[in-house]
mmCIF file of C-alpha atoms and ligand atoms in Angstrom:
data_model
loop_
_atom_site.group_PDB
_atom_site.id
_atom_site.type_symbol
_atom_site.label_atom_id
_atom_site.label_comp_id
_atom_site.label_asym_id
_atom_site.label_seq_id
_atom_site.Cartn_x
_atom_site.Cartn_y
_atom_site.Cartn_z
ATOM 1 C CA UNK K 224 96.527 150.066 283.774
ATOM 2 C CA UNK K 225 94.561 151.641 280.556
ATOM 3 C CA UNK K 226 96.229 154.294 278.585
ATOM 4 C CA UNK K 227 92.903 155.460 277.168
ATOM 5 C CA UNK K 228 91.405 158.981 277.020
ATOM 6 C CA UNK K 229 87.825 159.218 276.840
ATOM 7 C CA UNK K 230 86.132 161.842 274.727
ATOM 8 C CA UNK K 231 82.484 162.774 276.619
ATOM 9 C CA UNK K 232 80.128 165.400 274.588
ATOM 10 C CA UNK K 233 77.888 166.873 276.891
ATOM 11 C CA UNK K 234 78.603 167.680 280.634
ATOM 12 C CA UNK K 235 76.156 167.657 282.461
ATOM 13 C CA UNK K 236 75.054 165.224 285.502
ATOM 14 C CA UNK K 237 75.322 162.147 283.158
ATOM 15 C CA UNK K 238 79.016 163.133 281.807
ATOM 16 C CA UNK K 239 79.921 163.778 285.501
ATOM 17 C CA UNK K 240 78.607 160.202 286.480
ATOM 18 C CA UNK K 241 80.661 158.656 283.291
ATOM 19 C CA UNK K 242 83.589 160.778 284.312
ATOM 20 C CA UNK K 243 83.515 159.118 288.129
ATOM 21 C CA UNK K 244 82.701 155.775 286.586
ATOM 22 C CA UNK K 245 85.863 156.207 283.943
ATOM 23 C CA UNK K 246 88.250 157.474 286.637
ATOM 24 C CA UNK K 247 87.732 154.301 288.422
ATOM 25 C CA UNK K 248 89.017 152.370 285.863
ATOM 26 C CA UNK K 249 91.581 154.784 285.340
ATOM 27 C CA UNK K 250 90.680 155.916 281.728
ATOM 28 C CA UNK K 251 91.052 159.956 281.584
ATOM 29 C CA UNK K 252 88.305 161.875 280.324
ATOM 30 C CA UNK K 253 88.123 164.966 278.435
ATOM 31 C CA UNK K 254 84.546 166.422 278.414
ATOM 32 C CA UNK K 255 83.016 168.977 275.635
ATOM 33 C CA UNK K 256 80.101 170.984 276.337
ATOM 34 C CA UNK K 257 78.434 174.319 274.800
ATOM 35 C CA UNK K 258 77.919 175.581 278.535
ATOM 36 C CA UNK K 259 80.711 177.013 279.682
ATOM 37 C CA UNK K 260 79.124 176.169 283.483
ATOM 38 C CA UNK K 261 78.710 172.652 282.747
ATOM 39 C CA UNK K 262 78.980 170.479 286.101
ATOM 40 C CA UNK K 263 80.913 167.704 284.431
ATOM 41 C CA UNK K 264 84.268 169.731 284.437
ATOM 42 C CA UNK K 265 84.429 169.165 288.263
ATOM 43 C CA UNK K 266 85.310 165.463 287.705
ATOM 44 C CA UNK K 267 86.738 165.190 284.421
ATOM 45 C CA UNK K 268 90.511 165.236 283.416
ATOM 46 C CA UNK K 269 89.941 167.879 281.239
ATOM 47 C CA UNK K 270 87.140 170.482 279.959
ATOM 48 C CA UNK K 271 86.724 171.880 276.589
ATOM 49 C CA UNK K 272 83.830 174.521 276.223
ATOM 50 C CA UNK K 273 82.462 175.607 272.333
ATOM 51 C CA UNK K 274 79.199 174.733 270.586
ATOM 52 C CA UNK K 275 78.972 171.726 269.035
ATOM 53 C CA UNK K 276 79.383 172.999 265.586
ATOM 54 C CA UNK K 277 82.589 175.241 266.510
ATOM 55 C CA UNK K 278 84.978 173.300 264.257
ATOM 56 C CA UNK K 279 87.833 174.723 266.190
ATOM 57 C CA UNK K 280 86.855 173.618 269.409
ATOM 58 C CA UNK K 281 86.209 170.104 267.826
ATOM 59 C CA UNK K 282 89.865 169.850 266.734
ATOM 60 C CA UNK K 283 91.062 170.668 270.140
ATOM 61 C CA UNK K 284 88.946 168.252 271.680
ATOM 62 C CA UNK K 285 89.008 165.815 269.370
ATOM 63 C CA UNK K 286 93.219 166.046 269.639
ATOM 64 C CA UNK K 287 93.166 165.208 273.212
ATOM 65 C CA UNK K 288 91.125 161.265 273.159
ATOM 66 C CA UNK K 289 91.000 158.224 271.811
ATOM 67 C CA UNK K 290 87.978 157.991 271.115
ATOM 68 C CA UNK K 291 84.227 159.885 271.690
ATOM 69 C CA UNK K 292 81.282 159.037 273.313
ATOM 70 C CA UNK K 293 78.235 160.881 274.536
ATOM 71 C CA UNK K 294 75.761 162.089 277.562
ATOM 72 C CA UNK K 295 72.782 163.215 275.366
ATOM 73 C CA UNK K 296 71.087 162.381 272.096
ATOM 74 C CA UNK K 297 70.397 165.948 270.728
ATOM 75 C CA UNK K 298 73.809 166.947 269.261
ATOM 76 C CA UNK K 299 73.919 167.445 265.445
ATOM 77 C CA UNK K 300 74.568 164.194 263.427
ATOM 78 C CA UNK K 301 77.176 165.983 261.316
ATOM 79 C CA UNK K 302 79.198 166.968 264.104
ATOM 80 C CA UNK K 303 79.306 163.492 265.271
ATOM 81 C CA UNK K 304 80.071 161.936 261.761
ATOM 82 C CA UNK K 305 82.802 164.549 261.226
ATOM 83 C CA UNK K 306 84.462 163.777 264.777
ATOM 84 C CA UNK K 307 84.294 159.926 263.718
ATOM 85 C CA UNK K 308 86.811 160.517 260.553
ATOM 86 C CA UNK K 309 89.185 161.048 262.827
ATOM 87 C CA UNK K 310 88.111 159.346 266.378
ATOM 88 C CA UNK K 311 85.720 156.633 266.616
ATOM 89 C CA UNK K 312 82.382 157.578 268.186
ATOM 90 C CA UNK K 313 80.927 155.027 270.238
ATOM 91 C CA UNK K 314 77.461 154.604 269.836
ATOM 92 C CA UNK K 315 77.748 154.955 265.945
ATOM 93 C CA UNK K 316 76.310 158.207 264.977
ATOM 94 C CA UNK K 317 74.393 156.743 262.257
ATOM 95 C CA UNK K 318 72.215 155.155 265.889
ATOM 96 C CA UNK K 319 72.001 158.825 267.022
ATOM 97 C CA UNK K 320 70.936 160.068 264.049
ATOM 98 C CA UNK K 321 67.848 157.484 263.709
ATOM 99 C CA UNK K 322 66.577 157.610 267.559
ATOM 100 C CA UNK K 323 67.042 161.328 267.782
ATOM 101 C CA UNK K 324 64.073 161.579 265.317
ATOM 102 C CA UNK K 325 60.757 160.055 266.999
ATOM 103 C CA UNK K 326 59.139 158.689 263.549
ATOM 104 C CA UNK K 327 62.337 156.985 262.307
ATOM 105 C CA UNK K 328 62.781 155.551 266.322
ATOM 106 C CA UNK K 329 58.931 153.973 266.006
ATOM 107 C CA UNK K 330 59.507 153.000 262.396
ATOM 108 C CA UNK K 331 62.558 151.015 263.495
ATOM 109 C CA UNK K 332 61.025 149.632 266.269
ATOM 110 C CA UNK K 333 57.547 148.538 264.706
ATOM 111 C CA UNK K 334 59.636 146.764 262.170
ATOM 112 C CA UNK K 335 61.087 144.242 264.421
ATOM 113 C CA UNK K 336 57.325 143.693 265.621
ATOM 114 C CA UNK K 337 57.621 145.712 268.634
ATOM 115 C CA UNK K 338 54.472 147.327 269.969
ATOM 116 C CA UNK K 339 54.836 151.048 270.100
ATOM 117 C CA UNK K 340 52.123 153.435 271.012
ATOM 118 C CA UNK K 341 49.950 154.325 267.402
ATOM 119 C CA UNK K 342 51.242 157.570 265.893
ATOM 120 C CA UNK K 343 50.926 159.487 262.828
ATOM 121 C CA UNK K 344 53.335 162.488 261.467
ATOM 122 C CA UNK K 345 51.987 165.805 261.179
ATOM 123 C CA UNK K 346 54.027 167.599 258.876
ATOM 124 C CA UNK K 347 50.990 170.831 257.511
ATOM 125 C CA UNK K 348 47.811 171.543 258.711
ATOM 126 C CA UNK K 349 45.955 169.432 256.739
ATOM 127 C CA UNK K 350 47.089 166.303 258.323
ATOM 128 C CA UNK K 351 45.107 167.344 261.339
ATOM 129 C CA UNK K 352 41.965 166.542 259.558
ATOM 130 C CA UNK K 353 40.474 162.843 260.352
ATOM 131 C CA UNK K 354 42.550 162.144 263.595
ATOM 132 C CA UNK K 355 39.946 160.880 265.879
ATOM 133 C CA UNK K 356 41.882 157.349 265.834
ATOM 134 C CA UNK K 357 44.216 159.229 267.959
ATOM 135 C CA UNK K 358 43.175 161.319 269.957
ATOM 136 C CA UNK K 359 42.954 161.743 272.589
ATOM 137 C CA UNK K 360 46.607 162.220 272.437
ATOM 138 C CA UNK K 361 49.668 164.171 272.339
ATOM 139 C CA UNK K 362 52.070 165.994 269.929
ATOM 140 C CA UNK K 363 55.157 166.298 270.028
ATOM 141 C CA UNK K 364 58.076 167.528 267.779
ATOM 142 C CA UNK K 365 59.787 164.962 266.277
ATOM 143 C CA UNK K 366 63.082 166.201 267.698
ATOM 144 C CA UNK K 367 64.806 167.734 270.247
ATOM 145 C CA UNK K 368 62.641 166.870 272.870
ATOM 146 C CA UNK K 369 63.104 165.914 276.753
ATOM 147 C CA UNK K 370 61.788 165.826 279.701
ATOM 148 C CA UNK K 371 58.285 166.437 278.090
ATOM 149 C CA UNK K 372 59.488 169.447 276.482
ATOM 150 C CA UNK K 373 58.202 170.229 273.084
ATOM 151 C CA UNK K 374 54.561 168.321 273.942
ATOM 152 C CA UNK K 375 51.289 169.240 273.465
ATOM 153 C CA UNK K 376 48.126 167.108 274.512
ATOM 154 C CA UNK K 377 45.437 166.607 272.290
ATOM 155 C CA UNK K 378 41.960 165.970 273.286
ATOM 156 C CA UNK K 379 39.917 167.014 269.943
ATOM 157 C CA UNK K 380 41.125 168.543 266.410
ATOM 158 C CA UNK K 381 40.022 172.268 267.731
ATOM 159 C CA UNK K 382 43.567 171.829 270.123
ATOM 160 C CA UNK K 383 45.342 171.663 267.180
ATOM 161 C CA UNK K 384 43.903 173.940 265.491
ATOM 162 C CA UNK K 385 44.375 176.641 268.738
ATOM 163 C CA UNK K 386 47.710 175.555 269.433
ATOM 164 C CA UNK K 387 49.022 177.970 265.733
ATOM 165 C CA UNK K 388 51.810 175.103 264.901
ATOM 166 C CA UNK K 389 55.311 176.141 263.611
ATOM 167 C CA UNK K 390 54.562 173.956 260.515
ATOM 168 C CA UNK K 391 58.437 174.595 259.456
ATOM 169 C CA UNK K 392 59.195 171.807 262.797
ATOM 170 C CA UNK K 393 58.063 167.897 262.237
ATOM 171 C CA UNK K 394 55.572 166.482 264.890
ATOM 172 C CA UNK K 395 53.967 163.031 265.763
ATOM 173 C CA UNK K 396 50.773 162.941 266.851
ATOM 174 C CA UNK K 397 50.694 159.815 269.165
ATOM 175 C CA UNK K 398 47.922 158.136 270.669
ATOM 176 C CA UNK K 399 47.347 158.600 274.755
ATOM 177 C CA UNK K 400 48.196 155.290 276.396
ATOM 178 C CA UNK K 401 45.862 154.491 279.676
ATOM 179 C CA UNK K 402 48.933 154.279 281.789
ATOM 180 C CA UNK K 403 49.188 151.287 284.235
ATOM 181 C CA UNK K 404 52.954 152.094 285.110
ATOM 182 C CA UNK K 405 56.062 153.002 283.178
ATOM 183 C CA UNK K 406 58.901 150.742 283.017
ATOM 184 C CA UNK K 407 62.568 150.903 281.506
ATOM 185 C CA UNK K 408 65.212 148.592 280.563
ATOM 186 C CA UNK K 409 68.657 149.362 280.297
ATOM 187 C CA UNK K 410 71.670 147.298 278.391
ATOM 188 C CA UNK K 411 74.896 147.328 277.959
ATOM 189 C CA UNK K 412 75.914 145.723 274.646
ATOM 190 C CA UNK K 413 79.477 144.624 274.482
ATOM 191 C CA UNK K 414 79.402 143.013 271.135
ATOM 192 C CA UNK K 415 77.685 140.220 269.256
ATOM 193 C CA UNK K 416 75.281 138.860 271.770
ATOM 194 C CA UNK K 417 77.240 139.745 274.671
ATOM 195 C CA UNK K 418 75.653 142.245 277.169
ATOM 196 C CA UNK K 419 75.075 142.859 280.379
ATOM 197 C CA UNK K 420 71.147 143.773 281.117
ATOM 198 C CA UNK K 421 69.637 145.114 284.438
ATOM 199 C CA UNK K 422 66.485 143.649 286.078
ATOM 200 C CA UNK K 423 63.492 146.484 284.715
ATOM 201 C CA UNK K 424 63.190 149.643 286.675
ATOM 202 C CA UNK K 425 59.753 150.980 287.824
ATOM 203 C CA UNK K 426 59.493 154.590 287.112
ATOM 204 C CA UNK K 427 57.005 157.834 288.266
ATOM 205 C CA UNK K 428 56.843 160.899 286.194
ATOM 206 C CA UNK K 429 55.199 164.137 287.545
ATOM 207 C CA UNK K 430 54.429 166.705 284.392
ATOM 208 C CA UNK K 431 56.308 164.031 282.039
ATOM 209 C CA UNK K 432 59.527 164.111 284.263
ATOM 210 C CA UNK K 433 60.926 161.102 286.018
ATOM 211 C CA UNK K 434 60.837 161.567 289.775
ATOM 212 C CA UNK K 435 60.856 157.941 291.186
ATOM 213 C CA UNK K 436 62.646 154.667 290.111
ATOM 214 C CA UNK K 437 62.871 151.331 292.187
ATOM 215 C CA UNK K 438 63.674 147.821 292.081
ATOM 216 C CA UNK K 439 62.099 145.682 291.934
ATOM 217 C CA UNK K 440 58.960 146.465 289.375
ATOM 218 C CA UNK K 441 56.080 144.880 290.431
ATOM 219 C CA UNK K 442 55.576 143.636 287.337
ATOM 220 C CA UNK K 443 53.952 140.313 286.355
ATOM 221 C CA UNK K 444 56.268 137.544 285.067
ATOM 222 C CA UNK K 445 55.907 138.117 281.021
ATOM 223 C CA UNK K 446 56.236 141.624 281.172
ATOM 224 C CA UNK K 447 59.608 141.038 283.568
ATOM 225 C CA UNK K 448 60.370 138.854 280.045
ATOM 226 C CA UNK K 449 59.074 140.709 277.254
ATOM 227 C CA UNK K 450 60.640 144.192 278.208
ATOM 228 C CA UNK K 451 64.031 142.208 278.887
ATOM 229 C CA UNK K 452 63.271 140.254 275.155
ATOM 230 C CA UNK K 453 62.370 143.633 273.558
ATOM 231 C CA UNK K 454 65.400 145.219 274.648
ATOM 232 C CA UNK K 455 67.908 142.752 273.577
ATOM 233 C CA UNK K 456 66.225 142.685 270.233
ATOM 234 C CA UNK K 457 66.795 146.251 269.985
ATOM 235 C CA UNK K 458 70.337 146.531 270.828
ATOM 236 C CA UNK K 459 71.197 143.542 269.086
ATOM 237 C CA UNK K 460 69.425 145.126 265.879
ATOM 238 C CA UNK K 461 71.787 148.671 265.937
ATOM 239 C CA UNK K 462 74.477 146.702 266.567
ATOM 240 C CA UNK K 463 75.179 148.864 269.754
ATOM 241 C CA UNK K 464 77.937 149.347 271.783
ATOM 242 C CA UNK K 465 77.564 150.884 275.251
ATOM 243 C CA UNK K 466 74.689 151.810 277.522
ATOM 244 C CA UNK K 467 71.503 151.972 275.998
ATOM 245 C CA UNK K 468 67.641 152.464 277.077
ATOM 246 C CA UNK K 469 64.074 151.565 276.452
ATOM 247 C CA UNK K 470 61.927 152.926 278.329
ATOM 248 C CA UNK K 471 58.197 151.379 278.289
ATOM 249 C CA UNK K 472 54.941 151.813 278.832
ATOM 250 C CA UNK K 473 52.356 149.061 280.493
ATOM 251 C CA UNK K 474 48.617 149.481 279.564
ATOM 252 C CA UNK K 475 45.626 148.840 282.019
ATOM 253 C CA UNK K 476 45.705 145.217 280.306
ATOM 254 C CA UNK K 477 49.044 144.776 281.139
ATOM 255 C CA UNK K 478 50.074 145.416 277.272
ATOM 256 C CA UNK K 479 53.459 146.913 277.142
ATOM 257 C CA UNK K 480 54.921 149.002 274.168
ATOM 258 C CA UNK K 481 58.201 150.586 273.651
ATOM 259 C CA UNK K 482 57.743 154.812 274.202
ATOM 260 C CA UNK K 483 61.587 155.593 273.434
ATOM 261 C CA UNK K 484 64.932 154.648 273.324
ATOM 262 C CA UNK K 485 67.545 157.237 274.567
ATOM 263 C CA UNK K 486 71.363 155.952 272.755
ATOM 264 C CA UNK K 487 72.898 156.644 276.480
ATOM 265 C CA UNK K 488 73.037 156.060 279.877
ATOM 266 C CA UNK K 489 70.011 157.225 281.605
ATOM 267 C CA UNK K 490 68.224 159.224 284.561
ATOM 268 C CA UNK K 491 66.101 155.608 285.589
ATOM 269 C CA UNK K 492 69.506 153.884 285.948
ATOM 270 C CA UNK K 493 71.271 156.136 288.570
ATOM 271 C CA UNK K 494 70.031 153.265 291.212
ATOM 272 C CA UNK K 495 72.722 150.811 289.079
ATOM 273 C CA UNK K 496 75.738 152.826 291.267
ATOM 274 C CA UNK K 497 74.627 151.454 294.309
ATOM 275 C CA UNK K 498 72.186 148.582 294.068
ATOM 276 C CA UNK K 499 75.091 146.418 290.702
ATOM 277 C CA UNK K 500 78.193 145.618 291.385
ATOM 278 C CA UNK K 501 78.666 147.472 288.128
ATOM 279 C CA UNK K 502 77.003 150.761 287.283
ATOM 280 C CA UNK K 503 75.133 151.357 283.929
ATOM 281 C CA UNK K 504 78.377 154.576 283.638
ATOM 282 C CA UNK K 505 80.750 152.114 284.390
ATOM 283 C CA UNK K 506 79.705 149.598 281.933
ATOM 284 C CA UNK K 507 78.911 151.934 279.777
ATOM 285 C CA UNK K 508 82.575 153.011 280.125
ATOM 286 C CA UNK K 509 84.078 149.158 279.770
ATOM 287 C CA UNK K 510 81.510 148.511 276.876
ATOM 288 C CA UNK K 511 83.066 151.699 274.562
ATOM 289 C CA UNK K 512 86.404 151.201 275.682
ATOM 290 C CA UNK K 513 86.690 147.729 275.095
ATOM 291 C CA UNK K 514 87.485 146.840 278.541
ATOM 292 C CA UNK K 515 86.792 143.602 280.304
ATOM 293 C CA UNK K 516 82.684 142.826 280.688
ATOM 294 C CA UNK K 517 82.055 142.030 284.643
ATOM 295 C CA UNK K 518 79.247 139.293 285.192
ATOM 296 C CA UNK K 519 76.666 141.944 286.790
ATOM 297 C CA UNK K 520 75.047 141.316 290.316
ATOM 298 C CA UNK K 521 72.546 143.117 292.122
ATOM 299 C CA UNK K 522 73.644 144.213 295.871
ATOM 300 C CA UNK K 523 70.180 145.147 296.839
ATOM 301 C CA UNK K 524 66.793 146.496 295.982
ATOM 302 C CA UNK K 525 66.692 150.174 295.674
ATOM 303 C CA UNK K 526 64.671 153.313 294.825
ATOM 304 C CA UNK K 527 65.742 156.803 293.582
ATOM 305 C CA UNK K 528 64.718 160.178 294.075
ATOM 306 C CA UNK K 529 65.324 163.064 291.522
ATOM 307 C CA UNK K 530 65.597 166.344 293.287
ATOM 308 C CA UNK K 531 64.196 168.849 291.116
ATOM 309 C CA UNK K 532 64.680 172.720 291.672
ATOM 310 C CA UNK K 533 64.594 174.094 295.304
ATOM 311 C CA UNK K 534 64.311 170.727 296.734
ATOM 312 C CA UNK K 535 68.032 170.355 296.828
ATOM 313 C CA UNK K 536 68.339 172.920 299.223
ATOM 314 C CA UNK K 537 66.999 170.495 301.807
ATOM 315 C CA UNK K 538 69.273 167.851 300.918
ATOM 316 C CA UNK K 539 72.535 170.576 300.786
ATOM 317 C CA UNK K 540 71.765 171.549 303.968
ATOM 318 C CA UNK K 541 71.282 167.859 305.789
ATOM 319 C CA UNK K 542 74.384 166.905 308.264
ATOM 320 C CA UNK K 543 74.081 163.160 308.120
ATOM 321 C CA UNK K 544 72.620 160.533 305.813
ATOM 322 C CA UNK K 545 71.410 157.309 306.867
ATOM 323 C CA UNK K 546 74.189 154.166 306.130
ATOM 324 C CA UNK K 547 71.612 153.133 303.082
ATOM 325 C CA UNK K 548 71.285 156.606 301.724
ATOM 326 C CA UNK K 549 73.370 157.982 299.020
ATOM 327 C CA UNK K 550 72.826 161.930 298.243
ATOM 328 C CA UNK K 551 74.277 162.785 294.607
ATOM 329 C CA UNK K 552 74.368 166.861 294.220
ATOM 330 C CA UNK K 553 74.905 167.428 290.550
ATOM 331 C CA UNK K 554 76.699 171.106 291.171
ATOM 332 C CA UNK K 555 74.923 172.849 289.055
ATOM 333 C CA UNK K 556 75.471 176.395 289.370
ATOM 334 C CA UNK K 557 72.243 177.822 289.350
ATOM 335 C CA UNK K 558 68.580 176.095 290.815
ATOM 336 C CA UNK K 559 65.958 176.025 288.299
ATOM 337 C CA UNK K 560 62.553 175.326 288.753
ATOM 338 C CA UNK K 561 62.009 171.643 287.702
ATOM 339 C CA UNK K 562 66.069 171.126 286.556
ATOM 340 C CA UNK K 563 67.502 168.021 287.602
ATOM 341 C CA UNK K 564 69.649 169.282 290.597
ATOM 342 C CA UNK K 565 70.635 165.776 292.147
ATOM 343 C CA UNK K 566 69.374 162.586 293.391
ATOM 344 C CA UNK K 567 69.242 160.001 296.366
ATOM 345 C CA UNK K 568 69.135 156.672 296.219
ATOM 346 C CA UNK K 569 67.884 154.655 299.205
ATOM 347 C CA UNK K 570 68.852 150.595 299.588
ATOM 348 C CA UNK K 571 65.893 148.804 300.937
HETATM 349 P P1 ADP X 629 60.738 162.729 276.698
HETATM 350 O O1 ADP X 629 61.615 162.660 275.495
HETATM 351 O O2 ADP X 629 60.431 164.101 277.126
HETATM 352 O O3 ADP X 629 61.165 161.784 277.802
HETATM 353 P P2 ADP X 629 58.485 160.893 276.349
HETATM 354 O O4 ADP X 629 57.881 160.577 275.038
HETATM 355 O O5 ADP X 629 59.226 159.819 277.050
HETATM 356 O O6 ADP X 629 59.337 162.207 276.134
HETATM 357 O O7 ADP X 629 57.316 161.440 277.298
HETATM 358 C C1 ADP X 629 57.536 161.803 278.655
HETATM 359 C C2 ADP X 629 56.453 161.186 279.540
HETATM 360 O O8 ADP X 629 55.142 161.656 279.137
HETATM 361 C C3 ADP X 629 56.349 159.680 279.443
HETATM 362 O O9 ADP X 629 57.313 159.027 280.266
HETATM 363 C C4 ADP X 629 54.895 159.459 279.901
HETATM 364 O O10 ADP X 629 54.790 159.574 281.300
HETATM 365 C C5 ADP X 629 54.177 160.622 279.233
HETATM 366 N N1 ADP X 629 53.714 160.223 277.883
HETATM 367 C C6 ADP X 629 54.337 160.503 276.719
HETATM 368 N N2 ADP X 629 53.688 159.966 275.653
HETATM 369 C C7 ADP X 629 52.621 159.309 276.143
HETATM 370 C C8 ADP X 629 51.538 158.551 275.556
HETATM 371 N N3 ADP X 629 51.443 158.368 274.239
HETATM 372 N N4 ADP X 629 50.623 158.014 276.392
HETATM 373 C C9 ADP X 629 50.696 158.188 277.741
HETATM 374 N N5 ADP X 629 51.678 158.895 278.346
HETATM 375 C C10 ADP X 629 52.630 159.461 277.584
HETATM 376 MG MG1 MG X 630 61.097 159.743 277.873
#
């Protein structure tokens, strides 16, 4: 039996799912999170609430594990390269610190010859002058964004001009990509060429936030390859260890590029719990805590539903699920319009 406590930053629906997926293999967790309301401290071991500079709060946090780990990308790179003097964070925080900024993400990833989508930084106003090569498009801060949050499209320079940019922020200015579908890949990297990778995961957005994933993609045979190829590369490249994802974009010519990578388990994955033997939390778990790597099989094809908002209510409220329906309620404590309440995942 492991002796190992598990430092998660960030609690909410993710650090729940790696706190279920750790208590499984009976590794304690102790989750940190700036919102005193956050839904992960109903599974973990222990719940620790300060912002994540609060250098008190990091002591007594950091006291408590063995090591740290983390739900979300956005945390500040110094907090996470102070915590690793003293507890090593798993993914390095130097990998946070370059994927958390979109230009140094699609430099990286153009340099191992990976198609990305064509972007340019904006950084004053006169960048926005002889842009038509990408337009139209959209803008978007270079960090701190999700769930389409901090985007802007772009049809002609006059947008940019009406939009009055905070010029003191960084943006990208990337060109719009004739969608064909959306795909993502995620990995769990062990160690030297040793991971476990999951078959690619079809994915719908509705106002740039994922509603539907499924397996199988229908996705031609090179693509199935390429996004499995590009992935690996990628992983292999940071030298990664844990749960990572690309998530990808296929063209009406059935070119794919990389859009992002998120250093974490991820939202397109939450089908892994019931369709693997193995979920992308639990290996996620085994891959930072150096525990044992499980050959990974699928049980079935699946598809997942995120329940934004009000739409929980309907779920809350049901008596009885069918024998191939899971319902995940997140607990959050109060319903948002478009916030990730919970999910359901259907085996087909
Ligand atoms: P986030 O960090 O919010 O997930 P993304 O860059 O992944 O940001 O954008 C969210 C969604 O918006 C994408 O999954 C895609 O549906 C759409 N989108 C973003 N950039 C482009 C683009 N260049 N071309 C076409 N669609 C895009
Ligand atoms: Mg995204």
């Amino acid at each position: 039996m492991s002796e190992i406590t598990l430092g998660i930053i960030g609690g909410g629906q993710l650090g729940s799912m790696l706190a279920i997926a750790a208590k499984k293999l009976n590794v304690k967790t102790v989750v940190f999170c700036d919102d005193i309301d956050a839904p992960a401290q109903n599974f973990c071991n222990k719940f620790v609430t300060g912002s994540y500079n609060n250098k008190e709060k990091i002591s007594e946090f950091i006291n408590q594990v063995d090591l740290v780990t983390y739900e979300f990308e956005n945390i500040p790179f110094e907090t996470l390269n102070e915590i690793n003097k003293f507890k090593p964070v798993l993914p390095k925080p130097s990998v946070n610190r370059l994927i958390q900024h979109r230009l140094a993400e699609k430099d990286f990833v153009n340099k191992l010859n990976i198609r990305t989508t064509r972007y340019v930084s904006i950084e004053k106003k006169s960048d926005i002058d002889a842009l038509e090569d990408f337009l139209p498009g959209i803008l978007k801060t270079t960090t701190l964004g999700y769930d389409g949050k901090g985007q802007y499209p772009i049809k002609s320079g006059e947008d940019l001009n009406s939009l009055n940019i905070d010029f003191s922020k960084g943006y990208i200015l990337e060109k719009l990509v004739k969608l064909k579908k959306e795909i993502s890949i995620i990995i769990t990297r062990f160690s030297n060429n040793k991971y476990e990778i999951y078959e690619p995961i079809e994915n719908t957005h509705e106002d740039q936030i994922l509603k539907y994933s499924k397996i199988p993609a229908e996705i031609n045979e090179k693509i199935f390859n390429q996004s499995k190829d590009w992935a690996m590369l990628i992983a292999e490249e940071l030298k990664y260890v844990g749960t990572l994802c690309v998530e990808f974009f296929i063209d009406r010519n059935d070119n794919l590029y990389v859009n992002e990578i998120a250093p974490r388990v991820h939202n397109s994955g939450h089908l892994t719990i019931n369709a693997f033997n193995v979920s992308q939390f639990e290996n996620h778990v085994r891959a930072v805590c150096g525990l044992e790597q499980i050959p990974l099989k699928k049980i079935s094809n699946a598809k997942m539903m995120n329940l934004l908002g009000n739409q929980i209510t309907h779920y809350r409220n049901m008596q009885k699920f069918n024998d191939n329906e899971f319902f995940f309620d997140y607990l959050k404590k109060d319903i948002k319009e478009k916030r990730k309440m919970g999910h359901i995942t259907t085996l087909v």
